[in-house]
Amino acid sequence: MASQAAEARPDASGQNISQDSAPDAVTVRFAGDSGDGMQLTGGQFTLSTALAGNDLATFPDFPAEIRAPQGTLFGVSAFQINFGSRRINTAGDAPDVLVAMNPAALKVNLDALKPGGLIIADTGEFTKRNLDKAKYDSNPLEDGSLAKWDLLAFDISELTVEAVKPFGLGRKDALRSKNMWTLGLALWMFDRPREPIHQWLKEKFRSKPDIAEANIAALDAGHAYGETAELAGPLKQVHVPPVESAPGLYKTVTGAESISLGLVAGAQLAELPMFFGGYPITPASAILHHLSRLKEFGVTTFQAEDEIAAICAAIGASYAGQLGVTSSSGPGIALKTEAMGLAIMTELPLVIVNSQRGGPSTGLPTKTEQSDLYQAVYGRNGDAPMPVIAARSPSDAFECAIEACRIAVQYMTPVMLLTDGYIANAAEPWKVPDPAEFEPFPATFLQEKNAGEELLPYARDENGKRPWIKPGTPGLMHRIGGIEKAQGTGHIDYSPANHQAMTDARAEKISGVTVPDQEVALGSTSGKLAVVGWGSTFGPIHQAVGRARRAGMDVSHIHVRHIWPLPANLGDLLRSYDNVLVPEMNTGQFKTVLRDQYLVDARPLTKTSGQPFSITELEAAIGKYSDGIDGNEGGEVPVNDTQLPSPEAMNP
Amino acid sequence: MNAPVKIETTLKDWETDQEVRWCPGCGDYAILKAVQRTLPQIGADPANTVFISGIGCSSRFPYYIESYGFHTIHGRAPAVATGAKLANPDLDVWLVTGDGDGLSIGGNHMMHVLRRNVDMQIMLFNNEIYGLTKGQASPTSREGTRSPSSPLGSVDHPANPCAFALGSGARFVARGFDVSKKLPDVLVAAHAHKGAAFIEIFQNCIVYNKDVFDDFAAPKGAEERQLWLENGEPMLFGSEKTGGVKGLALDAAGPGLKVVTVEDDDWQAAGVVVHDVTNRIIAHMLAELPFGPFPMPLGVLYDDPRPTFEAAVAEERRRASEGKVASLAKLLAKGQTWTVDGTAADPI
């Protein structure tokens, strides 16, 4: 849904949630302490929103620390959801509603809130102690500093304690249900059914029915509060009608889920068991977790001793005839680099998923960035070409994972699939595909000698692919390795002509990988300006280009999935525009590739603050192509501390 | 291996057409022959046998064995072998590594393949030097080893491969040396062990660390300096010719074991320990026994199998799959879903 190239209707920006009872899109941000259960609240609100038929996109944002000290600014955890009756491509620039469970959550997130937006705050947590921790000199709920927003402040803590009183919980345990009380209020506010959440709570606390009942009571109390309080103030019910969607079955997926499902589907289409080697790393671990529960699909998951062992074991499994897969994030991918070279040299299929995060080194473990493109395309010793695919959204990642499996098997090569922290964690509605719609690409194994009496493990077919030979096959014993191979026989061969020929053969095989022609996501195939993106920037670029076009600008959106090899028509396509702007969450890496490959004057628009692009930032950048001022195009997006997540605000 | 089928082969069947490229006189030649003698003896099937190696002189080994072979990257052979064995537990996997490959750059993987107990034979060729990179001190080089990287003599303490293996949880630990006639017996025992079988093979690097093992491996005085361990047999060494039969007895007051002289073949009276390959504590003592005051313990130090990793993984997958239908369509539709009905136009 969110990945489809729809011309969006105008955004709801400027509308005031308190005044407008039927906006076409709303952005809500739940913010609290890391221990307050904000991700859970957000996740369940997302589910009920999806069930109500809205399109949506989410942005979970949490600190790198698991349990940062309570009440502190850097311990704030937030979950943003943008939902509407129109196509939603981003998690929303600025929230209409901010739910602040404590002073720190208010302080960190307040600047992002739209003027006139609604603040819902728990006065029970605005104690002297918590205000001090959030570095507030006076209570903002009382000192008038929130005048430009609507404020709804009441004691959620106490109301929750009251609601769960019948269950005899201690105060500390009772307060744990605060998030459910808040969720109940939000469900009322947006007219969502409570039953799915009831069911979910009963399931989650099956072994502790008391806790389930207490949480349900809190949820219902929050809902009833909205319903009956008859607040004269800003709170009123808002109806966001369902979006028009293609008929079918839908569910919400995060990128980590859809990649896992796509890998399972890819292995099935290749008719191979899958071997997944992983090592814990944020934000890639979720894929290991998902696949570990899918053993009945012929999936073996192996938590290795390190990143290197994870990829090497996957290579070993591919060597033995399974589809080897490994996954990590930037620093872990760096460790795997030498082994990728081995897979390239031995020409074995392998899928490497890189959930990118801010770098270099440990960088920003929980924040998003697209700065591993050079690493993916160029980052190995020797001439080591490897296909690279980039997913643009959680639901798109499903197809990308299948595509990565296809190329790996059809060309006997490692393939890198790029996603990022944003895609991995964010959720969006997904039209559940019918597996029968995908074209199978069954793997084949050599069963007998392929050159008369001789076996040639490095003989190539019309695609430049060598045969896959499983150990255990009678009569086909042979040796492979990372040392240069003689053409055909695969024996050790360092001779000049052979290395030249093999280097060429490896390069030609990869440049010959069949990838679909590049299409234009929005706009026309020529014109004044093409905004060329890749990966998770799809949403904001698409919205910004849509708005600019409605404002009369000649601008188009091109979004590239196949980063290497590039689509055959891309060079000609780019040359048909007067200007090419490449927004990236890095310092201009894809821009370099495009310039190098096509000699086009691609201009970078870069952002490296650990935050995704906002629509307005991109609109501003597009606007510079028609403002009559020369030489101000592209460049670096100024840091915006009010945007989620804000590293500076988190770490004052 | 499930019900391994024994195949009749000869030593010749295990030779490849590749020219062997080790230095003339290298101990690797003798190890290669010992392996090529062992494989027919155990009834190995070339089609089902895989030699996986890392980087270094020893790691060229797979090219010279007519079976499946994978010459991987420096230190990582245990990880590649683990993946291959998990993918196909029926493969008979032999790992070939060296002291640099297996204990330095690949020390972590070595530890974990032993800890997990993945069924394979791990041959660590220990020549106490980096050969292929022209003679630098290795993690098993003795203190004071003069090399291009330690011209004044190495100052770091060497690792003890067998003690490392036991410390990592290995369930089979053995020692042999390149030119020993008993090496095939050790390899046969390693192959018979189901699980990770670690074999330290002292190997003479005639170019960079010539004859460094002569103090116990040289034929002269071997009887006195080598303690060949046999399960169920007393730990005896030496003979009348070498100044008397000796044995190892327990020594609670000393380092755990002591050398005792055996009079009139009465080893029991002398308190000589009977080797029990399942005794892990004695195995630790044997692995740590300082050469010089003691002979070099050779043969199988320890052999006490326990369930293997690949079997546990397969069993876990079997249990997790029991009664479940692997329907991709159902998997994709799993979780909370909703249906959009009607005839709304495709929004594209």
PDB file of C-alpha atoms in Angstrom, chain B residues 3-141:
ATOM      1  CA  ALA B   3      24.880 -46.003   8.637  1.00  0.00           C
ATOM      2  CA  PRO B   4      28.192 -45.343   6.907  1.00  0.00           C
ATOM      3  CA  VAL B   5      28.806 -47.596   3.954  1.00  0.00           C
ATOM      4  CA  LYS B   6      32.384 -48.799   3.857  1.00  0.00           C
ATOM      5  CA  ILE B   7      33.985 -48.367   0.467  1.00  0.00           C
ATOM      6  CA  GLU B   8      36.997 -50.325  -0.722  1.00  0.00           C
ATOM      7  CA  THR B   9      39.785 -48.044  -1.848  1.00  0.00           C
ATOM      8  CA  THR B  10      43.554 -48.053  -2.000  1.00  0.00           C
ATOM      9  CA  LEU B  11      46.048 -45.326  -1.153  1.00  0.00           C
ATOM     10  CA  LYS B  12      46.329 -44.541  -4.882  1.00  0.00           C
ATOM     11  CA  ASP B  13      42.616 -43.786  -5.116  1.00  0.00           C
ATOM     12  CA  TRP B  14      43.149 -40.860  -2.760  1.00  0.00           C
ATOM     13  CA  GLU B  15      45.892 -39.174  -4.780  1.00  0.00           C
ATOM     14  CA  THR B  16      44.992 -36.255  -7.047  1.00  0.00           C
ATOM     15  CA  ASP B  17      46.603 -35.256 -10.311  1.00  0.00           C
ATOM     16  CA  GLN B  18      47.868 -32.063  -8.678  1.00  0.00           C
ATOM     17  CA  GLU B  19      51.569 -31.550  -8.150  1.00  0.00           C
ATOM     18  CA  VAL B  20      52.301 -31.397  -4.427  1.00  0.00           C
ATOM     19  CA  ARG B  21      53.885 -28.032  -3.690  1.00  0.00           C
ATOM     20  CA  TRP B  22      55.369 -28.347  -0.225  1.00  0.00           C
ATOM     21  CA  CYS B  23      59.115 -27.872   0.340  1.00  0.00           C
ATOM     22  CA  PRO B  24      61.133 -31.059  -0.214  1.00  0.00           C
ATOM     23  CA  GLY B  25      61.448 -32.803   3.144  1.00  0.00           C
ATOM     24  CA  CYS B  26      58.447 -31.067   4.699  1.00  0.00           C
ATOM     25  CA  GLY B  27      56.645 -33.076   7.364  1.00  0.00           C
ATOM     26  CA  ASP B  28      53.398 -32.466   5.484  1.00  0.00           C
ATOM     27  CA  TYR B  29      54.323 -35.158   2.955  1.00  0.00           C
ATOM     28  CA  ALA B  30      54.398 -37.775   5.703  1.00  0.00           C
ATOM     29  CA  ILE B  31      51.071 -36.584   7.096  1.00  0.00           C
ATOM     30  CA  LEU B  32      49.540 -36.706   3.614  1.00  0.00           C
ATOM     31  CA  LYS B  33      50.656 -40.317   3.217  1.00  0.00           C
ATOM     32  CA  ALA B  34      49.388 -41.195   6.697  1.00  0.00           C
ATOM     33  CA  VAL B  35      45.965 -39.768   5.824  1.00  0.00           C
ATOM     34  CA  GLN B  36      45.955 -41.530   2.454  1.00  0.00           C
ATOM     35  CA  ARG B  37      46.744 -44.776   4.314  1.00  0.00           C
ATOM     36  CA  THR B  38      44.034 -44.125   6.891  1.00  0.00           C
ATOM     37  CA  LEU B  39      41.191 -43.434   4.471  1.00  0.00           C
ATOM     38  CA  PRO B  40      41.156 -46.915   2.875  1.00  0.00           C
ATOM     39  CA  GLN B  41      41.539 -48.431   6.326  1.00  0.00           C
ATOM     40  CA  ILE B  42      38.359 -46.793   7.593  1.00  0.00           C
ATOM     41  CA  GLY B  43      36.462 -47.569   4.391  1.00  0.00           C
ATOM     42  CA  ALA B  44      35.957 -43.881   3.549  1.00  0.00           C
ATOM     43  CA  ASP B  45      33.965 -42.966   0.446  1.00  0.00           C
ATOM     44  CA  PRO B  46      35.741 -40.308  -1.641  1.00  0.00           C
ATOM     45  CA  ALA B  47      32.397 -38.917  -2.798  1.00  0.00           C
ATOM     46  CA  ASN B  48      31.256 -38.418   0.763  1.00  0.00           C
ATOM     47  CA  THR B  49      34.522 -37.144   2.208  1.00  0.00           C
ATOM     48  CA  VAL B  50      35.247 -33.447   2.465  1.00  0.00           C
ATOM     49  CA  PHE B  51      38.545 -31.863   3.441  1.00  0.00           C
ATOM     50  CA  ILE B  52      38.152 -28.260   4.561  1.00  0.00           C
ATOM     51  CA  SER B  53      41.140 -26.072   5.344  1.00  0.00           C
ATOM     52  CA  GLY B  54      42.080 -22.512   6.168  1.00  0.00           C
ATOM     53  CA  ILE B  55      45.256 -20.763   5.013  1.00  0.00           C
ATOM     54  CA  GLY B  56      48.870 -21.785   5.463  1.00  0.00           C
ATOM     55  CA  CYS B  57      51.134 -24.579   4.282  1.00  0.00           C
ATOM     56  CA  SER B  58      48.947 -27.238   5.912  1.00  0.00           C
ATOM     57  CA  SER B  59      45.826 -25.800   4.339  1.00  0.00           C
ATOM     58  CA  ARG B  60      46.941 -26.753   0.827  1.00  0.00           C
ATOM     59  CA  PHE B  61      46.166 -30.289   1.920  1.00  0.00           C
ATOM     60  CA  PRO B  62      42.720 -30.628   0.232  1.00  0.00           C
ATOM     61  CA  TYR B  63      44.250 -30.184  -3.226  1.00  0.00           C
ATOM     62  CA  TYR B  64      46.165 -33.420  -2.767  1.00  0.00           C
ATOM     63  CA  ILE B  65      43.326 -35.675  -1.620  1.00  0.00           C
ATOM     64  CA  GLU B  66      40.962 -37.113  -4.218  1.00  0.00           C
ATOM     65  CA  SER B  67      37.747 -36.203  -2.430  1.00  0.00           C
ATOM     66  CA  TYR B  68      35.701 -33.038  -2.108  1.00  0.00           C
ATOM     67  CA  GLY B  69      37.841 -30.171  -0.842  1.00  0.00           C
ATOM     68  CA  PHE B  70      37.410 -26.547   0.185  1.00  0.00           C
ATOM     69  CA  HIS B  71      40.442 -24.315   0.739  1.00  0.00           C
ATOM     70  CA  THR B  72      38.794 -21.438   2.596  1.00  0.00           C
ATOM     71  CA  ILE B  73      40.230 -18.316   4.240  1.00  0.00           C
ATOM     72  CA  HIS B  74      42.596 -17.765   7.105  1.00  0.00           C
ATOM     73  CA  GLY B  75      41.305 -19.232  10.355  1.00  0.00           C
ATOM     74  CA  ARG B  76      37.708 -19.720   9.254  1.00  0.00           C
ATOM     75  CA  ALA B  77      37.686 -23.389   8.231  1.00  0.00           C
ATOM     76  CA  PRO B  78      35.898 -24.504  11.440  1.00  0.00           C
ATOM     77  CA  ALA B  79      33.023 -22.127  10.671  1.00  0.00           C
ATOM     78  CA  VAL B  80      32.746 -23.204   7.027  1.00  0.00           C
ATOM     79  CA  ALA B  81      32.911 -26.850   8.103  1.00  0.00           C
ATOM     80  CA  THR B  82      30.210 -26.289  10.727  1.00  0.00           C
ATOM     81  CA  GLY B  83      27.871 -24.884   8.063  1.00  0.00           C
ATOM     82  CA  ALA B  84      28.618 -27.733   5.665  1.00  0.00           C
ATOM     83  CA  LYS B  85      28.063 -30.359   8.351  1.00  0.00           C
ATOM     84  CA  LEU B  86      24.786 -28.770   9.495  1.00  0.00           C
ATOM     85  CA  ALA B  87      23.600 -28.628   5.900  1.00  0.00           C
ATOM     86  CA  ASN B  88      24.523 -32.259   5.261  1.00  0.00           C
ATOM     87  CA  PRO B  89      25.270 -34.284   8.413  1.00  0.00           C
ATOM     88  CA  ASP B  90      26.058 -37.329   6.265  1.00  0.00           C
ATOM     89  CA  LEU B  91      29.298 -35.774   5.015  1.00  0.00           C
ATOM     90  CA  ASP B  92      32.519 -37.098   6.536  1.00  0.00           C
ATOM     91  CA  VAL B  93      34.361 -33.858   7.303  1.00  0.00           C
ATOM     92  CA  TRP B  94      38.089 -33.497   7.905  1.00  0.00           C
ATOM     93  CA  LEU B  95      39.454 -30.135   8.944  1.00  0.00           C
ATOM     94  CA  VAL B  96      43.054 -29.254   8.179  1.00  0.00           C
ATOM     95  CA  THR B  97      44.649 -26.347   9.984  1.00  0.00           C
ATOM     96  CA  GLY B  98      47.898 -25.192  11.515  1.00  0.00           C
ATOM     97  CA  ASP B  99      49.131 -23.498  14.661  1.00  0.00           C
ATOM     98  CA  GLY B 100      48.750 -20.015  13.178  1.00  0.00           C
ATOM     99  CA  ASP B 101      45.512 -20.725  11.304  1.00  0.00           C
ATOM    100  CA  GLY B 102      43.838 -22.689  14.068  1.00  0.00           C
ATOM    101  CA  LEU B 103      45.099 -21.056  17.237  1.00  0.00           C
ATOM    102  CA  SER B 104      45.868 -17.485  16.245  1.00  0.00           C
ATOM    103  CA  ILE B 105      43.591 -15.956  13.616  1.00  0.00           C
ATOM    104  CA  GLY B 106      41.115 -18.819  13.949  1.00  0.00           C
ATOM    105  CA  GLY B 107      41.369 -19.449  17.684  1.00  0.00           C
ATOM    106  CA  ASN B 108      37.835 -18.276  18.330  1.00  0.00           C
ATOM    107  CA  HIS B 109      36.331 -20.599  15.728  1.00  0.00           C
ATOM    108  CA  MET B 110      38.457 -23.488  16.994  1.00  0.00           C
ATOM    109  CA  MET B 111      37.149 -22.944  20.494  1.00  0.00           C
ATOM    110  CA  HIS B 112      33.538 -22.956  19.343  1.00  0.00           C
ATOM    111  CA  VAL B 113      33.679 -25.906  16.973  1.00  0.00           C
ATOM    112  CA  LEU B 114      35.084 -27.944  19.877  1.00  0.00           C
ATOM    113  CA  ARG B 115      32.585 -26.553  22.387  1.00  0.00           C
ATOM    114  CA  ARG B 116      29.643 -27.296  20.094  1.00  0.00           C
ATOM    115  CA  ASN B 117      31.042 -30.726  19.298  1.00  0.00           C
ATOM    116  CA  VAL B 118      30.457 -30.727  15.539  1.00  0.00           C
ATOM    117  CA  ASP B 119      31.289 -34.177  14.184  1.00  0.00           C
ATOM    118  CA  MET B 120      34.569 -33.891  12.263  1.00  0.00           C
ATOM    119  CA  GLN B 121      38.241 -34.747  12.491  1.00  0.00           C
ATOM    120  CA  ILE B 122      40.354 -31.672  13.195  1.00  0.00           C
ATOM    121  CA  MET B 123      44.005 -32.094  12.266  1.00  0.00           C
ATOM    122  CA  LEU B 124      46.108 -29.240  13.613  1.00  0.00           C
ATOM    123  CA  PHE B 125      49.563 -29.372  12.074  1.00  0.00           C
ATOM    124  CA  ASN B 126      51.780 -27.805  14.704  1.00  0.00           C
ATOM    125  CA  ASN B 127      55.185 -26.722  13.405  1.00  0.00           C
ATOM    126  CA  GLU B 128      55.505 -23.864  15.893  1.00  0.00           C
ATOM    127  CA  ILE B 129      56.111 -21.332  13.134  1.00  0.00           C
ATOM    128  CA  TYR B 130      54.417 -19.417  10.290  1.00  0.00           C
ATOM    129  CA  GLY B 131      55.818 -21.216   7.247  1.00  0.00           C
ATOM    130  CA  LEU B 132      53.957 -19.798   4.255  1.00  0.00           C
ATOM    131  CA  THR B 133      54.648 -16.210   5.306  1.00  0.00           C
ATOM    132  CA  LYS B 134      58.350 -17.007   5.718  1.00  0.00           C
ATOM    133  CA  GLY B 135      59.017 -17.911   9.264  1.00  0.00           C
ATOM    134  CA  GLN B 136      57.486 -15.586  11.843  1.00  0.00           C
ATOM    135  CA  ALA B 137      56.945 -16.805  15.413  1.00  0.00           C
ATOM    136  CA  SER B 138      53.545 -18.443  15.911  1.00  0.00           C
ATOM    137  CA  PRO B 139      51.295 -18.832  18.968  1.00  0.00           C
ATOM    138  CA  THR B 140      52.951 -22.178  19.688  1.00  0.00           C
ATOM    139  CA  SER B 141      56.546 -20.988  19.179  1.00  0.00           C
TER     140      SER B 141
END
